[in-house]
XYZ file of C-alpha atoms in Angstrom:
613
model
C 113.133 114.288 156.892
C 110.469 114.936 159.540
C 108.407 116.969 157.067
C 108.671 114.196 154.444
C 107.392 111.642 156.965
C 104.447 113.873 157.859
C 103.561 114.299 154.175
C 103.803 110.537 153.618
C 101.580 109.913 156.637
C 98.931 112.274 155.270
C 99.129 110.608 151.829
C 98.740 107.141 153.345
C 95.829 108.283 155.523
C 94.134 109.927 152.548
C 94.582 106.738 150.553
C 92.839 104.769 153.284
C 89.786 107.010 153.037
C 89.856 107.228 149.228
C 90.302 103.537 148.458
C 87.768 101.790 146.305
C 84.908 99.852 147.802
C 85.495 96.349 149.064
C 81.969 96.149 150.420
C 78.925 94.740 148.647
C 75.957 97.134 148.369
C 73.897 95.126 150.861
C 76.682 94.975 153.456
C 77.881 97.491 156.070
C 81.176 99.171 155.191
C 84.142 97.163 156.405
C 85.308 99.941 158.744
C 82.069 100.059 160.750
C 82.846 97.185 163.117
C 86.133 98.794 164.190
C 84.564 102.183 164.920
C 84.751 103.741 168.360
C 82.050 106.388 168.088
C 82.010 109.807 169.712
C 78.783 111.803 169.445
C 79.098 115.596 169.307
C 76.375 118.131 170.026
C 78.162 121.177 168.680
C 76.370 123.994 170.502
C 77.412 122.481 173.835
C 80.743 120.954 172.810
C 83.213 123.853 172.776
C 83.099 127.570 171.989
C 86.145 128.106 169.812
C 85.114 131.460 168.312
C 83.187 133.960 170.418
C 82.788 136.334 167.464
C 80.139 134.093 165.892
C 77.983 133.637 169.003
C 74.266 133.798 168.135
C 72.196 136.929 168.449
C 68.529 136.999 169.406
C 67.423 137.154 165.762
C 69.390 133.990 164.955
C 67.342 131.889 167.377
C 63.953 133.535 166.855
C 61.015 131.727 165.223
C 58.565 134.543 164.366
C 55.806 132.363 162.845
C 55.421 130.681 166.233
C 56.046 133.878 168.206
C 59.087 132.263 169.823
C 61.287 135.289 170.510
C 64.021 135.442 173.176
C 63.053 137.515 176.235
C 64.263 141.136 176.575
C 67.890 141.328 177.663
C 68.660 137.855 176.326
C 72.347 136.999 175.908
C 74.593 133.974 175.475
C 75.045 132.131 178.783
C 78.608 131.848 180.159
C 80.062 128.383 179.562
C 80.790 127.793 183.258
C 77.352 128.857 184.511
C 75.580 126.802 187.205
C 73.184 124.764 185.069
C 70.249 125.120 187.463
C 70.689 128.856 188.082
C 68.505 131.076 185.931
C 70.180 133.926 184.080
C 69.062 137.472 184.846
C 67.062 137.632 181.607
C 65.386 134.338 182.488
C 64.548 135.437 186.037
C 62.977 138.621 184.684
C 60.374 136.594 182.783
C 58.972 135.187 186.019
C 58.655 131.813 184.280
C 59.741 128.469 185.776
C 63.256 127.183 185.150
C 62.304 124.702 182.438
C 60.323 127.239 180.412
C 63.386 129.284 179.485
C 65.861 126.530 178.611
C 64.875 126.503 174.930
C 66.402 129.967 174.621
C 69.741 129.121 176.214
C 72.810 129.246 174.010
C 76.437 128.784 175.020
C 78.175 129.408 171.684
C 79.621 126.028 170.702
C 80.828 125.985 167.106
C 82.894 124.192 164.467
C 86.097 125.923 165.502
C 85.535 124.475 168.945
C 85.496 120.975 167.447
C 88.581 121.638 165.346
C 90.406 122.801 168.465
C 89.640 119.493 170.210
C 90.365 116.958 167.447
C 93.680 116.043 169.037
C 91.897 115.540 172.360
C 89.534 113.111 170.630
C 92.400 111.328 168.934
C 94.140 110.973 172.295
C 90.942 109.567 173.804
C 91.063 106.837 171.177
C 87.972 107.470 169.083
C 88.053 106.986 165.313
C 84.535 107.982 164.265
C 82.425 111.054 164.998
C 78.648 111.257 164.834
C 77.695 114.941 164.755
C 74.183 115.995 165.711
C 72.530 118.284 163.133
C 74.690 121.116 161.866
C 72.259 122.302 159.173
C 71.254 125.934 159.489
C 68.377 126.210 161.982
C 67.131 128.525 164.755
C 66.791 125.909 167.499
C 69.325 124.406 169.830
C 68.801 120.914 168.410
C 68.809 121.919 164.708
C 66.201 119.364 163.634
C 64.083 122.343 162.501
C 66.142 123.181 159.422
C 66.076 126.579 157.740
C 68.345 125.095 155.082
C 69.366 121.478 154.675
C 72.222 122.401 152.359
C 74.038 124.891 154.588
C 75.840 124.641 157.902
C 74.352 126.792 160.646
C 75.622 130.343 160.265
C 76.575 130.588 163.952
C 78.784 127.497 163.683
C 81.018 129.280 161.157
C 83.257 132.380 161.277
C 81.034 134.915 159.454
C 77.307 134.620 160.246
C 76.245 137.899 158.641
C 78.329 137.342 155.531
C 76.887 133.850 155.161
C 73.344 135.184 155.373
C 74.061 137.641 152.559
C 75.574 134.882 150.437
C 72.635 132.546 151.019
C 70.215 135.298 149.990
C 71.728 135.209 146.486
C 70.658 131.594 145.936
C 67.550 129.943 144.583
C 67.324 127.151 147.172
C 65.321 124.865 144.883
C 68.090 125.049 142.258
C 71.326 123.325 143.392
C 73.272 124.992 140.569
C 72.876 128.302 142.437
C 74.072 127.021 145.819
C 77.071 128.765 147.337
C 79.706 127.545 149.778
C 79.410 129.718 152.858
C 82.205 130.280 155.351
C 80.459 127.851 157.715
C 80.197 125.252 154.934
C 83.891 125.621 154.153
C 84.853 125.306 157.803
C 82.844 122.095 158.010
C 84.723 120.728 154.998
C 87.944 121.656 156.766
C 86.758 119.746 159.827
C 86.155 116.671 157.679
C 89.614 116.979 156.176
C 91.341 117.439 159.529
C 89.424 114.520 161.011
C 90.375 112.282 158.103
C 94.037 113.227 158.531
C 93.770 111.836 162.064
C 92.065 108.631 160.946
C 88.649 109.768 162.178
C 85.469 109.187 160.161
C 82.630 111.735 160.236
C 78.888 111.180 159.789
C 76.127 113.807 159.762
C 72.718 113.722 161.418
C 69.617 114.615 159.391
C 65.870 114.362 159.669
C 64.378 113.951 156.214
C 60.952 113.589 157.842
C 60.401 117.258 158.614
C 61.842 120.748 158.407
C 61.407 123.830 160.551
C 58.888 126.600 159.957
C 61.760 128.876 158.909
C 62.705 126.461 156.095
C 62.822 128.318 152.802
C 60.047 126.248 151.155
C 57.767 126.540 154.183
C 58.302 130.290 154.267
C 57.109 130.412 150.667
C 53.969 128.506 151.670
C 53.291 130.892 154.552
C 53.423 133.805 152.129
C 51.577 132.305 149.154
C 49.484 129.568 150.759
C 47.887 127.345 148.077
C 49.639 129.336 145.324
C 53.072 128.215 146.541
C 55.087 125.943 144.270
C 55.931 123.890 147.379
C 52.377 123.341 148.601
C 52.635 119.597 147.950
C 55.908 119.173 149.839
C 54.182 119.048 153.210
C 51.297 117.388 155.026
C 48.980 120.400 154.841
C 45.425 119.850 156.078
C 43.915 123.182 154.989
C 45.127 126.486 153.605
C 44.042 129.891 154.881
C 40.927 131.316 153.292
C 41.775 134.966 152.687
C 38.066 135.803 152.492
C 37.585 135.091 156.194
C 39.095 136.812 159.245
C 40.148 133.477 160.731
C 43.362 131.664 159.872
C 42.348 128.229 158.605
C 45.918 127.143 157.863
C 46.451 123.700 159.398
C 49.203 121.173 158.883
C 50.713 118.028 160.320
C 53.804 118.418 162.467
C 55.937 115.511 163.645
C 54.066 113.980 166.628
C 51.938 117.119 166.643
C 54.822 119.569 167.153
C 53.970 122.721 165.208
C 57.611 123.788 164.827
C 58.367 120.645 162.777
C 56.074 120.455 159.720
C 56.190 117.006 158.124
C 57.192 116.353 154.546
C 54.301 114.723 152.672
C 54.231 110.924 152.498
C 53.063 109.448 149.168
C 52.394 106.022 147.652
C 51.804 104.498 151.081
C 50.670 100.916 150.455
C 50.776 99.418 153.955
C 49.535 100.579 157.332
C 51.465 103.558 158.670
C 51.922 103.360 162.427
C 54.478 105.011 164.704
C 57.224 102.592 165.662
C 56.661 100.241 162.724
C 58.081 100.049 159.205
C 55.750 100.733 156.295
C 55.906 100.817 152.513
C 55.830 104.360 151.194
C 57.732 107.320 149.789
C 57.811 111.105 150.144
C 56.912 113.968 147.828
C 59.067 113.597 144.660
C 60.252 117.227 144.565
C 61.235 117.180 148.242
C 62.952 113.843 147.610
C 64.930 115.335 144.737
C 66.045 118.193 147.001
C 67.133 115.747 149.716
C 69.144 113.752 147.166
C 70.914 116.936 146.066
C 71.773 117.793 149.689
C 73.006 114.244 150.221
C 75.350 114.467 147.258
C 76.629 117.885 148.382
C 78.023 116.484 151.641
C 79.107 113.069 150.374
C 81.039 114.493 147.440
C 81.586 118.249 147.766
C 82.427 119.655 144.354
C 82.212 116.105 143.020
C 85.025 114.678 145.186
C 83.923 111.882 147.494
C 87.333 111.816 149.207
C 86.508 115.230 150.687
C 83.055 114.353 151.934
C 81.467 112.762 154.947
C 81.471 109.040 155.663
C 77.764 108.506 156.198
C 74.590 109.624 157.922
C 72.604 109.097 161.092
C 68.879 109.299 160.288
C 66.477 110.797 162.797
C 62.986 109.316 163.482
C 63.579 106.874 160.647
C 60.381 104.902 161.256
C 58.372 107.955 160.165
C 59.549 107.579 156.550
C 58.519 104.714 154.276
C 60.849 101.948 153.159
C 60.528 102.872 149.469
C 62.270 106.164 150.165
C 64.960 104.527 152.301
C 65.764 101.881 149.696
C 66.075 104.478 146.931
C 68.125 106.753 149.143
C 70.514 103.966 150.171
C 71.187 103.129 146.524
C 71.839 106.797 145.798
C 74.181 107.196 148.785
C 76.197 104.113 147.894
C 76.430 105.190 144.240
C 78.296 108.280 145.428
C 80.257 106.832 148.362
C 80.358 103.012 148.339
C 81.831 102.941 151.844
C 79.198 105.193 153.438
C 77.657 104.062 156.731
C 73.945 104.553 157.372
C 72.565 104.257 160.900
C 68.908 104.782 161.736
C 67.174 105.925 164.878
C 64.882 102.936 165.368
C 63.798 103.353 168.953
C 60.282 103.260 170.433
C 57.440 101.086 169.230
C 55.426 102.323 172.190
C 57.067 104.404 174.920
C 58.031 103.621 177.652
C 57.856 99.829 177.438
C 58.220 98.544 173.890
C 61.299 99.095 171.743
C 61.247 98.617 167.989
C 62.483 95.572 166.128
C 65.529 96.706 164.115
C 65.486 93.666 161.825
C 63.307 95.107 158.999
C 65.752 97.995 158.665
C 68.964 95.931 158.637
C 68.474 93.403 155.855
C 70.875 95.122 153.489
C 68.484 97.394 151.631
C 67.927 100.198 154.157
C 70.470 100.819 156.943
C 73.756 99.249 157.959
C 72.919 99.589 161.634
C 70.615 101.217 164.131
C 71.341 103.094 167.323
C 71.184 99.957 169.438
C 69.188 101.199 172.440
C 67.639 97.722 172.409
C 70.891 96.293 173.808
C 71.465 99.080 176.339
C 68.181 98.726 178.227
C 68.789 95.146 179.483
C 72.420 96.035 180.194
C 71.293 98.898 182.422
C 68.912 96.590 184.248
C 71.790 94.200 184.934
C 74.665 96.537 185.736
C 72.810 99.370 187.494
C 70.834 99.068 190.716
C 67.248 99.620 189.646
C 63.668 98.648 190.356
C 63.797 96.401 187.291
C 66.860 94.328 188.139
C 67.939 91.495 185.857
C 70.264 88.716 186.971
C 73.051 87.523 184.700
C 70.992 84.726 183.151
C 68.137 87.103 182.291
C 70.603 89.603 180.883
C 72.222 86.945 178.690
C 68.833 85.794 177.424
C 67.757 89.381 176.650
C 70.957 90.177 174.767
C 70.870 86.954 172.786
C 67.255 87.675 171.832
C 68.290 91.073 170.407
C 71.343 89.663 168.648
C 69.523 86.754 167.006
C 67.134 89.144 165.229
C 70.011 90.556 163.184
C 72.294 89.365 160.425
C 75.817 88.824 161.861
C 77.345 91.445 159.569
C 74.894 94.074 160.795
C 75.273 93.035 164.416
C 79.002 93.732 164.262
C 78.316 97.140 162.678
C 75.746 98.234 165.291
C 76.229 101.602 166.972
C 75.992 100.504 170.604
C 74.574 103.678 172.114
C 74.114 104.088 175.842
C 73.459 107.782 176.373
C 72.749 110.444 173.777
C 71.265 113.926 173.379
C 67.884 112.249 173.921
C 68.593 110.208 177.057
C 69.979 110.634 180.577
C 73.717 110.691 181.067
C 75.078 107.328 182.117
C 76.121 108.272 185.635
C 72.695 109.700 186.397
C 70.920 106.829 184.659
C 72.841 104.397 186.889
C 72.217 106.531 189.995
C 68.420 106.342 189.746
C 66.239 103.208 190.013
C 63.512 104.301 187.591
C 62.309 102.506 184.499
C 64.576 103.243 181.532
C 63.904 106.742 180.185
C 60.713 107.132 182.194
C 60.300 110.044 184.635
C 64.004 110.757 184.237
C 63.771 114.452 185.106
C 62.989 116.235 188.384
C 59.979 117.938 186.780
C 58.509 114.449 186.242
C 59.673 112.917 189.513
C 60.677 115.168 192.409
C 62.784 112.346 193.888
C 64.890 111.963 190.736
C 68.555 112.447 191.679
C 70.466 114.977 189.583
C 73.597 115.578 191.667
C 76.967 113.856 191.778
C 76.420 110.084 192.094
C 77.798 107.930 194.896
C 80.864 105.671 194.700
C 78.846 102.539 193.980
C 77.320 104.173 190.910
C 80.765 104.917 189.488
C 81.825 101.318 190.135
C 78.720 99.862 188.509
C 79.068 102.117 185.498
C 82.654 101.018 184.940
C 81.518 97.413 184.785
C 79.045 98.381 182.098
C 81.782 100.207 180.199
C 83.905 97.058 180.256
C 80.942 95.274 178.676
C 80.409 98.074 176.144
C 83.993 97.994 174.877
C 84.331 94.206 174.775
C 80.954 93.117 173.406
C 79.842 92.714 169.790
C 79.216 95.967 167.917
C 80.823 99.402 167.954
C 80.905 101.340 171.248
C 79.587 104.904 171.318
C 80.446 107.757 173.696
C 78.061 110.695 174.150
C 80.256 113.789 174.394
C 81.197 114.523 177.987
C 80.672 111.036 179.407
C 84.416 110.538 179.443
C 84.692 113.733 181.507
C 82.475 112.290 184.235
C 79.476 114.486 183.489
C 76.077 113.747 185.002
C 72.551 114.916 184.187
C 69.030 113.660 183.625
C 67.090 113.303 180.400
C 66.884 116.085 177.795
C 67.602 118.961 178.461
C 69.873 118.072 181.408
C 72.004 115.760 179.246
C 72.935 118.770 177.089
C 75.033 120.782 179.521
C 78.164 122.505 178.170
C 81.107 120.117 178.351
C 83.351 120.224 181.415
C 86.683 121.013 179.775
C 89.585 120.867 182.187
C 90.760 124.393 181.342
C 87.574 125.888 182.844
C 86.581 126.540 186.448
C 82.846 125.898 186.714
C 80.345 127.395 189.129
C 79.152 124.813 191.673
C 75.868 123.198 190.643
C 72.712 122.937 192.721
C 72.491 119.342 193.885
C 68.739 119.664 194.396
C 68.318 121.377 191.004
C 65.340 123.781 190.879
C 63.336 122.056 193.580
C 62.266 124.243 196.541
C 64.263 124.326 199.768
C 67.759 125.262 200.881
C 70.335 124.785 198.162
C 73.173 122.300 198.426
C 75.991 122.223 195.904
C 78.229 119.863 193.990
C 81.578 120.955 192.564
C 81.674 120.128 188.866
C 84.559 119.742 186.464
C 86.649 117.417 184.338
C 87.188 113.977 185.916
C 90.644 112.791 184.875
C 90.171 109.324 186.380
C 87.030 108.778 184.318
C 88.760 110.011 181.170
C 91.700 107.675 181.740
C 89.356 104.705 182.127
C 87.564 105.450 178.850
C 90.905 105.937 177.141
C 92.210 102.621 178.464
C 89.127 100.760 177.237
C 89.327 102.412 173.814
C 92.985 101.387 173.533
C 92.209 97.817 174.620
C 89.493 97.486 171.994
C 91.526 99.034 169.187
C 94.578 96.901 170.011
C 92.785 93.552 170.028
C 91.153 92.453 166.760
C 89.291 89.696 168.626
C 87.221 92.447 170.298
C 86.349 93.946 166.920
C 85.542 90.990 164.713
C 86.034 87.941 166.931
C 83.351 85.450 167.854
C 81.444 85.757 171.136
C 80.643 83.049 173.668
C 79.043 83.323 177.101
C 80.964 81.224 179.631
C 78.953 81.910 182.779
C 75.815 83.898 183.577
C 74.557 83.240 187.095
C 73.422 85.656 189.781
C 75.701 88.683 189.610
C 78.502 86.826 187.798
C 79.075 87.263 184.087
C 81.854 85.673 182.038
C 82.355 85.498 178.287
C 85.081 85.270 175.695
C 85.897 86.927 172.392
C 88.196 84.997 170.108
C 89.554 84.557 166.611
C 92.123 82.200 165.109
C 95.004 84.204 166.617
C 93.971 85.311 170.097
C 91.403 85.050 172.828
C 89.974 87.495 175.360
C 88.135 86.344 178.482
C 86.037 88.932 180.322
C 85.023 88.325 183.937
C 82.564 90.652 185.676
C 81.447 90.604 189.289
C 78.411 92.888 189.407
C 77.607 91.936 192.996
C 78.412 93.498 196.354
C 80.531 90.570 197.610
C 83.605 88.707 196.251
C 82.919 86.063 193.605
C 85.071 83.230 192.250
C 85.145 82.165 188.603
C 86.268 78.690 187.566
C 87.617 78.443 184.033
C 87.373 75.266 181.960
C 91.142 74.906 181.742
C 94.277 76.330 183.236
C 95.231 79.535 181.509
C 97.963 82.134 181.503
C 97.313 85.661 180.442
C 97.467 89.391 181.076
C 94.727 91.379 182.774
C 94.587 94.270 180.311
C 92.948 96.560 182.863
C 95.892 96.296 185.272
C 98.759 94.820 183.234
C 99.181 91.942 185.672
C 99.782 88.286 184.819
C 97.059 85.813 185.746
C 97.554 82.019 185.870
C 95.495 79.010 186.829
C 91.853 78.089 186.338
C 90.271 79.938 189.243
C 89.945 83.723 189.642
C 88.346 85.622 192.528
C 87.124 89.160 191.939
C 86.194 91.704 194.630
C 82.741 93.292 194.473
C 81.968 95.517 191.466
C 85.179 94.675 189.614
C 86.046 93.180 186.241
C 88.935 91.582 184.407
C 89.791 91.640 180.706
C 92.127 88.694 180.322
C 94.167 88.243 177.167
C 95.190 84.640 177.055
C 98.394 83.292 175.594
C 98.970 79.861 173.998
């Protein structure tokens, strides 16, 4: 009987993911507003298979002479982050100069091994940073768009041999490598647990090891792919100099840009523009898109959407065509764009042009996090509750309601400081957020007030409009500054980690912090995830601010069946809240009954009150 029930459960779950579309083409998929996102950076997530750990050749970029130093090896998972390895010390270079070569061996098996952990945490959607085959840590420098990185799968050398049999420009010749197949297994296992999966891609650029770029390096202007990229000049073989010049994303030579065509409006970083990309490159991208949305033609076995890197760099013509193509294959696919800086470090982009129904369903909503940080954290740019409310309402009113509810409410990511460290420092958001930029920047374990302030923000994150997102490791209590310090190997509870230098690589006597899994922090994230998932009013209910004065914030979420009142005291002294009428309800954070129309909260505390008729 038990086995029959398990089979029925799998059938029901599969039916949920395979059901026909109930969503109009210009609307976000219906599941997006109920998502609780968990972002995974695979190389630092979990090493589930040490046999596939990268070798020096796997991470080398010969055209740029980026070769690991002599004696290079994979760094132990529990290594003190700020301690240089022996091979790194031997170079004589500063700490930061060697970090690009660090690898810890995270892989797909490591994610598979932790799916039940994620299910227990309460997440139901995974956003995976790039898994396409690439030499770098970040994988935005693709060697192949259509294959999973060989070191993420069980047979790197076998996969390389299989890939060598293909003609990459001809999808009919593409093989399924062992890494590809393991990724499809990950999708299947996630779906069985009710977890959606989206992939991260940059269609704006490739790496210099990308198969088409390698052909250009060999053949120069005779290459069939010469028009794929923004090439300024080819090498003149009649001269001793190398005249080969090209455009890399923001000038980065390791990321050659795919050529933009039919640009009819001004192209400016941080702003939308009308334009497309090279037709042949576009055709290749469409083929890769179909491969992962509907492997072997079956969209029930594919991913549930995409996160799109540096989306402002690509014209709206491409995005509109691509959205139509995606939805023709998987009508319930979710598309979220990285729409971030208009001009760093002060001006964030307007997401509205990208969320009108013809481009993306949502953006990574950094625009809502910045004012929240300035309210909840103690910073040099402090907002009071009224200013915070006004800032949030300004961001919300720029969006259609359906897109607002589908927003991915990011706080920390692979590109930003970890939350605890971001709350521990008073700097401007994402400005001088590393000790190399500011010697006074704090990188050690935060103080008690920081933890308390962060938990108030998390209450806001899980009870506000839009889908909450967790950067992997936040629930473990990890800390760290901006990239690369936000990309430490995760602090799994089964490991004993080396103590970490509190004063990082700065000169002077070293002091240490013990590091490791924080069960109390995990339990708090888990509780908030459960509260959100168990209360439909927090997913699709209306929102109303009740009070926003000084350090006091009160609001309610409600639908026709239930109401949630959230009270937050973000100040350092007790505060009383007076409600408009006498109520009776349960404080979901503590399970205690609350009655009356007046509530007093101690400093840095919150209440999530579920009211009863």
